[in-house]
Short mmCIF file of N, CA, C and O and ligand atoms in Angstrom, two decimals:
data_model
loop_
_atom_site.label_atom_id
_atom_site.label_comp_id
_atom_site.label_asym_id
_atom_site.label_seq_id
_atom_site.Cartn_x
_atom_site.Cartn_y
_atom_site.Cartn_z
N UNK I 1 34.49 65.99 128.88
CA UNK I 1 35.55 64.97 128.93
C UNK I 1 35.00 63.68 129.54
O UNK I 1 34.48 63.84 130.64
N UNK I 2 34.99 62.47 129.09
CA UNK I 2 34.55 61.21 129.69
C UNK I 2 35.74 60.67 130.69
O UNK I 2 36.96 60.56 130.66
N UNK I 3 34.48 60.34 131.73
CA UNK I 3 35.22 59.81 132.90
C UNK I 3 36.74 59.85 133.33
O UNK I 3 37.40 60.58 134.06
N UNK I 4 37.11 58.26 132.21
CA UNK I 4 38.39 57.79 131.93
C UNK I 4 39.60 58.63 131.41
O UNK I 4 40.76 58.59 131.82
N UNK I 5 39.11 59.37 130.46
CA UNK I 5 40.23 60.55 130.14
C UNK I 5 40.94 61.30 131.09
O UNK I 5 42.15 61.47 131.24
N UNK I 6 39.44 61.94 132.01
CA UNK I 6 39.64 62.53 133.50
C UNK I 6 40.53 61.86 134.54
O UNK I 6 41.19 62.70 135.14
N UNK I 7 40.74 60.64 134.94
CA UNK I 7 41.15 59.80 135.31
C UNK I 7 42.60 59.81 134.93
O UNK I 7 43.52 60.33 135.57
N UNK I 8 42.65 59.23 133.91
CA UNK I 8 44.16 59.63 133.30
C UNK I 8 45.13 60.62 133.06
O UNK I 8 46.35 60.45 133.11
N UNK I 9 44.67 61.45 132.86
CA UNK I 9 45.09 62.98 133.37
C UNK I 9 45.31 63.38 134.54
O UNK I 9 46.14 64.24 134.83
N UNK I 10 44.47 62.71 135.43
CA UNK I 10 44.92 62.96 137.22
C UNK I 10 46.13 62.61 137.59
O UNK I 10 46.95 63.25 138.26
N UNK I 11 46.23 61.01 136.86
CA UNK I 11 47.07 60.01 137.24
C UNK I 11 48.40 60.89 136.87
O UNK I 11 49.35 60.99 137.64
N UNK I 12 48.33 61.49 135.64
CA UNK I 12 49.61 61.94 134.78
C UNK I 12 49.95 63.03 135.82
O UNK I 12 51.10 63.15 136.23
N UNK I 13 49.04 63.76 136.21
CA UNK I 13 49.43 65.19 137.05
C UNK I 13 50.31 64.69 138.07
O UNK I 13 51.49 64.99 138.27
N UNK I 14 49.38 63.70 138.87
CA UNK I 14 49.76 63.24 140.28
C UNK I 14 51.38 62.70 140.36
O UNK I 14 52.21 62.80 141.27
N UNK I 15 51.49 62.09 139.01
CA UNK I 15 52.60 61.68 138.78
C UNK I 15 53.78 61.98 138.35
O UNK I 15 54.74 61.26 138.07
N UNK I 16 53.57 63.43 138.32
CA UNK I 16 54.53 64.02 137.76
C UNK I 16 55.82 65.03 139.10
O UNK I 16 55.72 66.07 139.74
N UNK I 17 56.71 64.11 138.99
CA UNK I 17 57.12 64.61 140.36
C UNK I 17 57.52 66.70 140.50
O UNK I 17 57.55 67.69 139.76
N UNK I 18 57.69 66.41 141.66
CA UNK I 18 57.79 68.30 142.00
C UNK I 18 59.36 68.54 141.86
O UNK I 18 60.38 68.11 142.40
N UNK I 19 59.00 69.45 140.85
CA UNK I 19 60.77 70.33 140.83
C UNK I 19 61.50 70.49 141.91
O UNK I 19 60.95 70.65 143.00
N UNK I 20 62.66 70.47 141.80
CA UNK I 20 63.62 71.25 142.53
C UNK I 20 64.34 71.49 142.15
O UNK I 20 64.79 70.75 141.28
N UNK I 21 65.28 73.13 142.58
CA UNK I 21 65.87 73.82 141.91
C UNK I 21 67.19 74.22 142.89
O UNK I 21 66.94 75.08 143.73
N UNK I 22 68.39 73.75 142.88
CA UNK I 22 69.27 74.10 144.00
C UNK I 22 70.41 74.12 143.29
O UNK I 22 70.37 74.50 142.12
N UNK I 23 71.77 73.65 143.95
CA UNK I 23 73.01 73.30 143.33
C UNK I 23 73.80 72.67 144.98
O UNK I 23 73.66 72.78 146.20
N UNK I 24 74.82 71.85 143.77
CA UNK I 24 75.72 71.22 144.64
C UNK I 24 76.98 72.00 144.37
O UNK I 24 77.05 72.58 143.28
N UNK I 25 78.26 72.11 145.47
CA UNK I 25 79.47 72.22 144.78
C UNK I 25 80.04 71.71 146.29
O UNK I 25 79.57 71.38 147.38
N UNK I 26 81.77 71.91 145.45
CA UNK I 26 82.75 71.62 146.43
C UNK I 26 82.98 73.07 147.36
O UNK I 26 83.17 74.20 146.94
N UNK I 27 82.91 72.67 148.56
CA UNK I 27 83.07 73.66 149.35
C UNK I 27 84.94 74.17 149.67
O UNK I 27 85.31 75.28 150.06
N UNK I 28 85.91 72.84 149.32
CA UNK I 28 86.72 73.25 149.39
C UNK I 28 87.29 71.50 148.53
O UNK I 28 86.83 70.46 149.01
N UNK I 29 88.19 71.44 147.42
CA UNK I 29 89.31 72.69 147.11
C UNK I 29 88.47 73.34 146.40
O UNK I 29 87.29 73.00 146.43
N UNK I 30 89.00 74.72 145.38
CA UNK I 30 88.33 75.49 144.90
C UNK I 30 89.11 74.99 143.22
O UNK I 30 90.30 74.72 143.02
N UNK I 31 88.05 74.99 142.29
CA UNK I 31 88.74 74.70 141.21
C UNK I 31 89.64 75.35 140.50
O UNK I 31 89.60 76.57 140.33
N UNK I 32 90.69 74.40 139.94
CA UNK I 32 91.68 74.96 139.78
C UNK I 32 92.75 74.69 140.38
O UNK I 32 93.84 74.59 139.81
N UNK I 33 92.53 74.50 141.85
CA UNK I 33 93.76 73.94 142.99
C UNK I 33 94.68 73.53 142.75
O UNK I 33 94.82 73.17 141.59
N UNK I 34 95.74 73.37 143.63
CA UNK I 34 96.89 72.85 143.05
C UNK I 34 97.15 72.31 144.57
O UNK I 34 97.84 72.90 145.41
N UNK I 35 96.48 71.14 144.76
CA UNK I 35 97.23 70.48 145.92
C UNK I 35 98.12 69.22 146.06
O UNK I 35 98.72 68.62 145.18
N UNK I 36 98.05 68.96 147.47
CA UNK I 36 98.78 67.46 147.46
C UNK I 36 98.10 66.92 148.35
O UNK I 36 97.53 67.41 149.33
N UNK I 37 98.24 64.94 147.64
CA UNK I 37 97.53 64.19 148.21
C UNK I 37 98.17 63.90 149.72
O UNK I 37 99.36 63.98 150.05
N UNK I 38 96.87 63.48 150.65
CA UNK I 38 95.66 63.41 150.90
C UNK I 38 94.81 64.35 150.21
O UNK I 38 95.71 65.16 149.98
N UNK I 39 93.83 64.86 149.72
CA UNK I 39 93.20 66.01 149.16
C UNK I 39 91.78 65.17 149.91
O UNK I 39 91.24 64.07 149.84
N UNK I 40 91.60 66.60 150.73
CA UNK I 40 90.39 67.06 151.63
C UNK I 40 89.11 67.73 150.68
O UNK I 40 89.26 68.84 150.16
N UNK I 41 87.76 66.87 150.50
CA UNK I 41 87.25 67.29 149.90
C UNK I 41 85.80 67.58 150.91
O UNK I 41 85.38 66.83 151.79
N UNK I 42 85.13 69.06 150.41
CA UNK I 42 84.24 69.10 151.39
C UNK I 42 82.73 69.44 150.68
O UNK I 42 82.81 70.22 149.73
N UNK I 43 81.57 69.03 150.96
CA UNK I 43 80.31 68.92 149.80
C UNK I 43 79.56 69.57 150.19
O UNK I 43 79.54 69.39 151.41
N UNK I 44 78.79 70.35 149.89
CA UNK I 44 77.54 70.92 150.02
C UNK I 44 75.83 70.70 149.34
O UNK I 44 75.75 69.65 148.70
N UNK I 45 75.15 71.11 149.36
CA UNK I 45 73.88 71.32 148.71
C UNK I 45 73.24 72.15 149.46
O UNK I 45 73.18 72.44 150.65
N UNK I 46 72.50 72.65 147.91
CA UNK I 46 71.07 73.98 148.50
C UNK I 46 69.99 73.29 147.52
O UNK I 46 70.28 72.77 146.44
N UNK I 47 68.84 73.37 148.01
CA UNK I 47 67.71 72.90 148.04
C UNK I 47 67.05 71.72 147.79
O UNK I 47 65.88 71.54 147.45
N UNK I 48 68.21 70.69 148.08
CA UNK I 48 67.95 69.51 148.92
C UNK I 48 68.51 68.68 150.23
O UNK I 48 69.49 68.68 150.97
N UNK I 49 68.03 68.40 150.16
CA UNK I 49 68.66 67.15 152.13
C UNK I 49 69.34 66.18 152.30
O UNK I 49 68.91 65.09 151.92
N UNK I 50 70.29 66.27 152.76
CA UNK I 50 71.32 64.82 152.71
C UNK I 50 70.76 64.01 153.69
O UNK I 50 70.51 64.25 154.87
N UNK I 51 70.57 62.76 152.85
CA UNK I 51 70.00 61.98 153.91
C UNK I 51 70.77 60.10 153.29
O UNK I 51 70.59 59.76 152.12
N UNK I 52 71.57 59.12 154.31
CA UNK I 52 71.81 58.13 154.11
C UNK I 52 70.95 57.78 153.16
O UNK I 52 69.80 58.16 152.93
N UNK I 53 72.05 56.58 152.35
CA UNK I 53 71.35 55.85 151.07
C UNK I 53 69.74 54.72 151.90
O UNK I 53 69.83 54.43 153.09
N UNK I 54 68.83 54.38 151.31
CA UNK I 54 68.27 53.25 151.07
C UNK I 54 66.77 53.68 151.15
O UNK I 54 66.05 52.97 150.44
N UNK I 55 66.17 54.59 151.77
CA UNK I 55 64.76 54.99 151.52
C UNK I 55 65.07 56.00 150.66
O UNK I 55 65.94 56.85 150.86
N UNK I 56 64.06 55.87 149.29
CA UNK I 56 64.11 56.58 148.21
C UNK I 56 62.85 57.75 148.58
O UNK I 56 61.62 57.65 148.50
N UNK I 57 63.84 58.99 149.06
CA UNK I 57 62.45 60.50 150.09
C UNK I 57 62.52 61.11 148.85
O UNK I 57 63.45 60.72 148.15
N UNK I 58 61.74 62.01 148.37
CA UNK I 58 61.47 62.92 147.55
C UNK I 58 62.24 64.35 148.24
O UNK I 58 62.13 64.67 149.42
N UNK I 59 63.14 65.19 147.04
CA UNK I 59 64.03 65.99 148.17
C UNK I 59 65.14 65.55 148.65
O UNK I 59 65.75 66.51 149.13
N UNK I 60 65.80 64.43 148.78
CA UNK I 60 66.97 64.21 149.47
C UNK I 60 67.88 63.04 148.79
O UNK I 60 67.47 62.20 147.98
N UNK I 61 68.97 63.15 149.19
CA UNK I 61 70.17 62.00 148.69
C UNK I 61 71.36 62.13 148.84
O UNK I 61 71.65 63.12 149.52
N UNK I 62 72.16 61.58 148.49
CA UNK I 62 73.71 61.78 149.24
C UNK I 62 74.19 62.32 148.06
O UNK I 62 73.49 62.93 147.25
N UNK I 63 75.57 62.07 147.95
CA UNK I 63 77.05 62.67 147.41
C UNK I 63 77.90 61.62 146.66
O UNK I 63 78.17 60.57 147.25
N UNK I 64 78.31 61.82 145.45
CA UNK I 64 79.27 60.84 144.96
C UNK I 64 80.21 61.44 144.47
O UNK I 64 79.98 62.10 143.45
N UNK I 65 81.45 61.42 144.97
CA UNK I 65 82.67 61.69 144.40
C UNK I 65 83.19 61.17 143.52
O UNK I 65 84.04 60.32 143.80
N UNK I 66 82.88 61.50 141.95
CA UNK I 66 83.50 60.57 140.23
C UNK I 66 85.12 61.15 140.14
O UNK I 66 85.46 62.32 139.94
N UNK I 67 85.82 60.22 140.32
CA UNK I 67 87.41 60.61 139.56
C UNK I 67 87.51 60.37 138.24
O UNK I 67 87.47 59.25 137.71
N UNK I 68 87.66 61.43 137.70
CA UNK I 68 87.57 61.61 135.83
C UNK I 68 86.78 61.20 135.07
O UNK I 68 86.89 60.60 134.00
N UNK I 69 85.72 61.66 135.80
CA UNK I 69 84.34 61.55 135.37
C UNK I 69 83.49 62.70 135.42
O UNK I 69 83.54 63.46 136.39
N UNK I 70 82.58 62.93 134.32
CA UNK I 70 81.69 64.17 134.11
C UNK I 70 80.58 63.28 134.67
O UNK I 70 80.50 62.08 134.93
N UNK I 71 79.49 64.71 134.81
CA UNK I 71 78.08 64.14 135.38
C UNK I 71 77.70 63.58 134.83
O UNK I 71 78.08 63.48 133.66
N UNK I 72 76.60 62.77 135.40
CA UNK I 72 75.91 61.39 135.52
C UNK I 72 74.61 61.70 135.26
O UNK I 72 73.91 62.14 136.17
N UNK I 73 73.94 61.47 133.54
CA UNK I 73 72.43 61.97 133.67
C UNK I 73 71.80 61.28 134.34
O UNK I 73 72.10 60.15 134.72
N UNK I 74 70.29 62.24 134.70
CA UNK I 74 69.48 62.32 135.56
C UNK I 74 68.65 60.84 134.96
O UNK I 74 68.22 60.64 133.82
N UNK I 75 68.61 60.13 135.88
CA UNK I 75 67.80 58.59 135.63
C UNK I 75 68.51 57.57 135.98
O UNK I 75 68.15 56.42 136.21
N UNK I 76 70.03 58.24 136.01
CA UNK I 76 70.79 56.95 135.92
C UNK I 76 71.76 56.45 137.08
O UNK I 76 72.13 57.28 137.91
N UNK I 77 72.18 55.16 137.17
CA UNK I 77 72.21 54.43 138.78
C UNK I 77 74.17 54.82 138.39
O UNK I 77 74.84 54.44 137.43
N UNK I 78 74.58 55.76 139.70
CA UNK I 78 75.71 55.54 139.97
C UNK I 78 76.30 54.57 140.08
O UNK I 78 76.16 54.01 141.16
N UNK I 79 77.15 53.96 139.12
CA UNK I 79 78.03 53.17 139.40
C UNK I 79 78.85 52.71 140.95
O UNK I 79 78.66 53.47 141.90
N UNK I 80 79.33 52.04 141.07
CA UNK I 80 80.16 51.72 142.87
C UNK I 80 81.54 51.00 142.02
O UNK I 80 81.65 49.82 141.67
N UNK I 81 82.47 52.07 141.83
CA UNK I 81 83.77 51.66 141.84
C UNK I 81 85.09 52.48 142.12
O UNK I 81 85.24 53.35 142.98
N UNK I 82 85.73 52.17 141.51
CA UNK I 82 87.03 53.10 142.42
C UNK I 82 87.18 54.44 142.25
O UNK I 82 87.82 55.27 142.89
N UNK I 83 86.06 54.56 140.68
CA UNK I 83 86.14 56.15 140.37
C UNK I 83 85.23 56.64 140.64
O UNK I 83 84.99 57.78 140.24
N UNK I 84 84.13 55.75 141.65
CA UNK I 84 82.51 56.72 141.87
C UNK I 84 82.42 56.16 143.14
O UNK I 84 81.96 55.05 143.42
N UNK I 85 83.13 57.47 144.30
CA UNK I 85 82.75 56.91 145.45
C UNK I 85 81.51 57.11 145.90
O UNK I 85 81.14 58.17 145.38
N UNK I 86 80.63 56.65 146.61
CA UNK I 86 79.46 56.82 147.46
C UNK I 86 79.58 57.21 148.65
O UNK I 86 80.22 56.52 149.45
N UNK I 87 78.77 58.87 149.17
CA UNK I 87 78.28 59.00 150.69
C UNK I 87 77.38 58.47 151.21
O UNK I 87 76.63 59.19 151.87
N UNK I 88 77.08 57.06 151.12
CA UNK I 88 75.68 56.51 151.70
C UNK I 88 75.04 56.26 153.14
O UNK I 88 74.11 55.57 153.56
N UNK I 89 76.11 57.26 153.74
CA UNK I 89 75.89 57.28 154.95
C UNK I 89 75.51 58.71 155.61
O UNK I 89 75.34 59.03 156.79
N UNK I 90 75.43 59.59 154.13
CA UNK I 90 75.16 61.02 154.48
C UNK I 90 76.47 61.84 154.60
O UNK I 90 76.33 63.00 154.99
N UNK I 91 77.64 61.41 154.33
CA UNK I 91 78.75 61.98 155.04
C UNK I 91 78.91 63.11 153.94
O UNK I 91 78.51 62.86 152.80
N UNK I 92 79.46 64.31 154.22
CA UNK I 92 79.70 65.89 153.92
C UNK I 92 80.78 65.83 153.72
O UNK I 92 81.01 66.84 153.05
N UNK I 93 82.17 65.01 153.93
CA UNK I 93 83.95 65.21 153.52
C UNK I 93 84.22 63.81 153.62
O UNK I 93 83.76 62.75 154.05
N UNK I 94 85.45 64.46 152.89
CA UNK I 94 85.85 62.86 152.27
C UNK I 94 87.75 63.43 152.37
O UNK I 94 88.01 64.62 152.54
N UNK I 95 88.69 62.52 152.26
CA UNK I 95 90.19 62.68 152.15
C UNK I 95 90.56 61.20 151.13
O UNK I 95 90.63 60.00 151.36
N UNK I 96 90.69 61.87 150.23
CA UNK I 96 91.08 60.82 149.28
C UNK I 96 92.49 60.80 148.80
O UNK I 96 92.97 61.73 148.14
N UNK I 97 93.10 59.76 149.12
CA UNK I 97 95.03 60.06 148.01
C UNK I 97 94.41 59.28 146.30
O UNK I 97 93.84 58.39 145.68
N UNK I 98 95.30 60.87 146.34
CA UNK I 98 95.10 60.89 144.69
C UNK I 98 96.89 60.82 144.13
O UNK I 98 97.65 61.68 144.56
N UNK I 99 97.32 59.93 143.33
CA UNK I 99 98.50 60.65 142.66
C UNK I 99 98.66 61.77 142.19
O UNK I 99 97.77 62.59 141.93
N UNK I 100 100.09 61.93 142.01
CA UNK I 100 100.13 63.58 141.15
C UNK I 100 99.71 63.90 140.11
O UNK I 100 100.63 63.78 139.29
N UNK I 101 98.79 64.27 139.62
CA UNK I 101 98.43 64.57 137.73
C UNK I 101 97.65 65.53 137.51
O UNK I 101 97.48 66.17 138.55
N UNK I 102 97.20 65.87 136.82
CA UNK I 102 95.74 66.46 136.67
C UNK I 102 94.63 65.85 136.92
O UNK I 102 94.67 64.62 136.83
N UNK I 103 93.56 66.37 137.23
CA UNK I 103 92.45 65.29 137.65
C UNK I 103 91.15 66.44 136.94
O UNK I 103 91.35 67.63 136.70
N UNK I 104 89.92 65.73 136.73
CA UNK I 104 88.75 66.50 136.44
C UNK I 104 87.93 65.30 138.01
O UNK I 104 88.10 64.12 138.32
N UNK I 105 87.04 66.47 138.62
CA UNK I 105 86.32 65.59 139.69
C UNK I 105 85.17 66.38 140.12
O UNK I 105 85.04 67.55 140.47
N UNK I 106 84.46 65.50 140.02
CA UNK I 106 83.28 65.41 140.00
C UNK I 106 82.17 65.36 140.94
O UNK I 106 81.92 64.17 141.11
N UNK I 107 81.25 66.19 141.73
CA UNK I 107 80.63 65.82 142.71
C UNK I 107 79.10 65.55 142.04
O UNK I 107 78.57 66.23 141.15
N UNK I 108 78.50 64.26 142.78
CA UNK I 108 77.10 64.68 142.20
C UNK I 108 76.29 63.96 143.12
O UNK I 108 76.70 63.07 143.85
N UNK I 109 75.31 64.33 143.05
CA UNK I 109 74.23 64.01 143.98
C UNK I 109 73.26 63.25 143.34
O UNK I 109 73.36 63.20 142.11
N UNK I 110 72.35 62.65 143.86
CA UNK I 110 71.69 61.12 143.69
C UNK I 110 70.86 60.65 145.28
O UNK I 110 70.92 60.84 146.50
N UNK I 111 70.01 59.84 144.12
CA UNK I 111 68.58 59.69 145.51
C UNK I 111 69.28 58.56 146.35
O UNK I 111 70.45 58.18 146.30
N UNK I 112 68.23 58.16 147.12
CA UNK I 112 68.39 57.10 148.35
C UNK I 112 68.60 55.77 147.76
O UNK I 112 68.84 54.81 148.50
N UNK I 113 68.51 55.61 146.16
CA UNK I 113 68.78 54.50 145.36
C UNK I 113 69.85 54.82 144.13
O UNK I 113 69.87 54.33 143.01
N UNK I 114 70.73 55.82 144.73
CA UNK I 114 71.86 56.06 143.92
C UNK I 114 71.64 56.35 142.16
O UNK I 114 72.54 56.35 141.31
N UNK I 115 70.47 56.54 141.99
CA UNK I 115 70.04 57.23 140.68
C UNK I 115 70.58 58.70 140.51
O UNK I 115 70.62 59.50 141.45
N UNK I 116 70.92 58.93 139.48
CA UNK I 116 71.44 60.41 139.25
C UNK I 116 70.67 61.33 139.35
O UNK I 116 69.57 60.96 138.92
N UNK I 117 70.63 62.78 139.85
CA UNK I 117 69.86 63.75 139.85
C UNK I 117 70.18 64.48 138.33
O UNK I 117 69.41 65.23 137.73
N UNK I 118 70.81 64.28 138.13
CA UNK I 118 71.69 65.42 136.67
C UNK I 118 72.56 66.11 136.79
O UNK I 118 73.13 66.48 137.83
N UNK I 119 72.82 66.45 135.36
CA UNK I 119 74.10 67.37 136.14
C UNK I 119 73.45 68.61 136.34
O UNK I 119 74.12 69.32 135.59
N UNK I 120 72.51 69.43 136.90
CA UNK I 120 72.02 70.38 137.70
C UNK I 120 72.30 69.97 138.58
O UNK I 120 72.17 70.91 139.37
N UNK I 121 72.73 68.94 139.25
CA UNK I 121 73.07 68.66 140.82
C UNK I 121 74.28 68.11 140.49
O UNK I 121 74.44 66.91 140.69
N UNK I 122 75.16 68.74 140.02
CA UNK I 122 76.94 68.51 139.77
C UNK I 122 77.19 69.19 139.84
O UNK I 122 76.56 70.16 139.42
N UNK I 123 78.36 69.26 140.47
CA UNK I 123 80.05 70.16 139.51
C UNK I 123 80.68 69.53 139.49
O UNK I 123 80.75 68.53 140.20
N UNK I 124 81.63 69.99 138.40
CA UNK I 124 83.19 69.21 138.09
C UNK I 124 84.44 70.63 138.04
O UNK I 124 84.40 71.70 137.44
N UNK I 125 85.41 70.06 138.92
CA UNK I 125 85.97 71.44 138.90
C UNK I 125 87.70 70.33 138.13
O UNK I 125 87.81 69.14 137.87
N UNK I 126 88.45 71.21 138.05
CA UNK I 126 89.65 71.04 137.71
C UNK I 126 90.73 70.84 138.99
O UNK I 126 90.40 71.65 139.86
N UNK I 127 91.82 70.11 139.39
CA UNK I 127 92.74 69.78 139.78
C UNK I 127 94.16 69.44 139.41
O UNK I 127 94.42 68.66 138.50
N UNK I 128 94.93 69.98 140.04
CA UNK I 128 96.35 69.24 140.19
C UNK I 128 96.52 68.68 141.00
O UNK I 128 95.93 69.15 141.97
N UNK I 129 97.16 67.64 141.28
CA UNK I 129 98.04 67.15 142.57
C UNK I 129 99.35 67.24 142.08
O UNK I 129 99.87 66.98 140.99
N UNK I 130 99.78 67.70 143.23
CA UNK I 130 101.43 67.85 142.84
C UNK I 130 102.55 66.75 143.78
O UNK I 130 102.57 66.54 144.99
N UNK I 131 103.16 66.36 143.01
CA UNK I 131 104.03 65.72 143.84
C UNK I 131 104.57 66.20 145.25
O UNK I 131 104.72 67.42 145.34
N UNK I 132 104.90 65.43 146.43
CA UNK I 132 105.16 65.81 147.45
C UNK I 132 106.76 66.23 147.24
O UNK I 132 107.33 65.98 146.18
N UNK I 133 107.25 66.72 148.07
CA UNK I 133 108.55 67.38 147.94
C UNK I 133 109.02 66.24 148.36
O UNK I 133 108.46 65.55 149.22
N UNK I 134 110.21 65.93 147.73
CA UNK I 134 111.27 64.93 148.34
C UNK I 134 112.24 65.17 149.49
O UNK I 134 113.08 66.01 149.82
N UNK I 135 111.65 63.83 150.01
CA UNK I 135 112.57 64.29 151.88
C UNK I 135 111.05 64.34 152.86
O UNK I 135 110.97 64.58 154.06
N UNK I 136 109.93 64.02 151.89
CA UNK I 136 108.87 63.91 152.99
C UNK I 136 108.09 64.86 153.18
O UNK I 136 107.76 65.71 152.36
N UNK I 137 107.59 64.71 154.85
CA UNK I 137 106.78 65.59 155.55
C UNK I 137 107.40 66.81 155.21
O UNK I 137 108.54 66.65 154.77
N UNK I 138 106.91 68.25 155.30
CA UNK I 138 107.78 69.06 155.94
C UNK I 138 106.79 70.22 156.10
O UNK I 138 106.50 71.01 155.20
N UNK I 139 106.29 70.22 157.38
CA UNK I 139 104.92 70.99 157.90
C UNK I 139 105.87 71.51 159.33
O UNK I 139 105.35 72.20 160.20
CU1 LIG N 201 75.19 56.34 146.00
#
């Protein structure tokens, strides 16, 4: 093999980033739920590291909560709007008011530059919110 070939082939190896193989989900509600807003949402991951947005680490990244939104392929920069919140601070729960409806929602994970991991690092589970009973509180 001449030199340069050798060379280029290193480059390609070197460059080829290292797998990882884990999952994200919602730790609580459980899909399917049938709650009411506020709705307490709580995040997990296995075999990567939550770590605040802005240094892009190999291994780690936060959490984005999509309202009626499916996953986000892998390459691509999370949006920042009302339906793609950002944990860029590392945060693990979130309490969001949702109206009453059905909802599809979405967790997904993404590097220190809000690029998508894939949906191997999603779930989307199903929801209701149900209207609050009329007359209020009643806890
Ligand atoms: Cu983000």
């Amino acid at each position: 093999m001449k030199p340069f070939a050798l060379l280029v082939l290193v480059a390609v190896i070197s460059c080829k980033k290292k797998e990882y193989t884990g999952k994200v989900w919602f730790s609580e509600p459980s899909d399917k739920a049938e709650v009411t807003s506020p709705v307490k949402f709580g995040m997990q991951v296995e075999g990567m590291t939550v770590k605040p947005a802005g240094a892009i680490e190999e291994g780690t990244g936060h959490f984005h909560i999509l309202i009626n939104k499916e996953a986000i392929a892998a390459g691509q920069v999370v949006i920042n709007d009302e339906f793609h919140k950002h944990y860029g601070k590392g945060q693990t729960e979130d309490t969001i008011d949702l109206k009453p409806g059905d909802y599809r929602i979405t967790l997904q994970f993404a590097d220190g530059a809000h690029v998508s991991y894939g949906s191997a690092w999603s779930q989307t589970i199903s929801l209701k919110v149900k209207a609050k009973a009329a007359g209020g509180e009643e806890e």
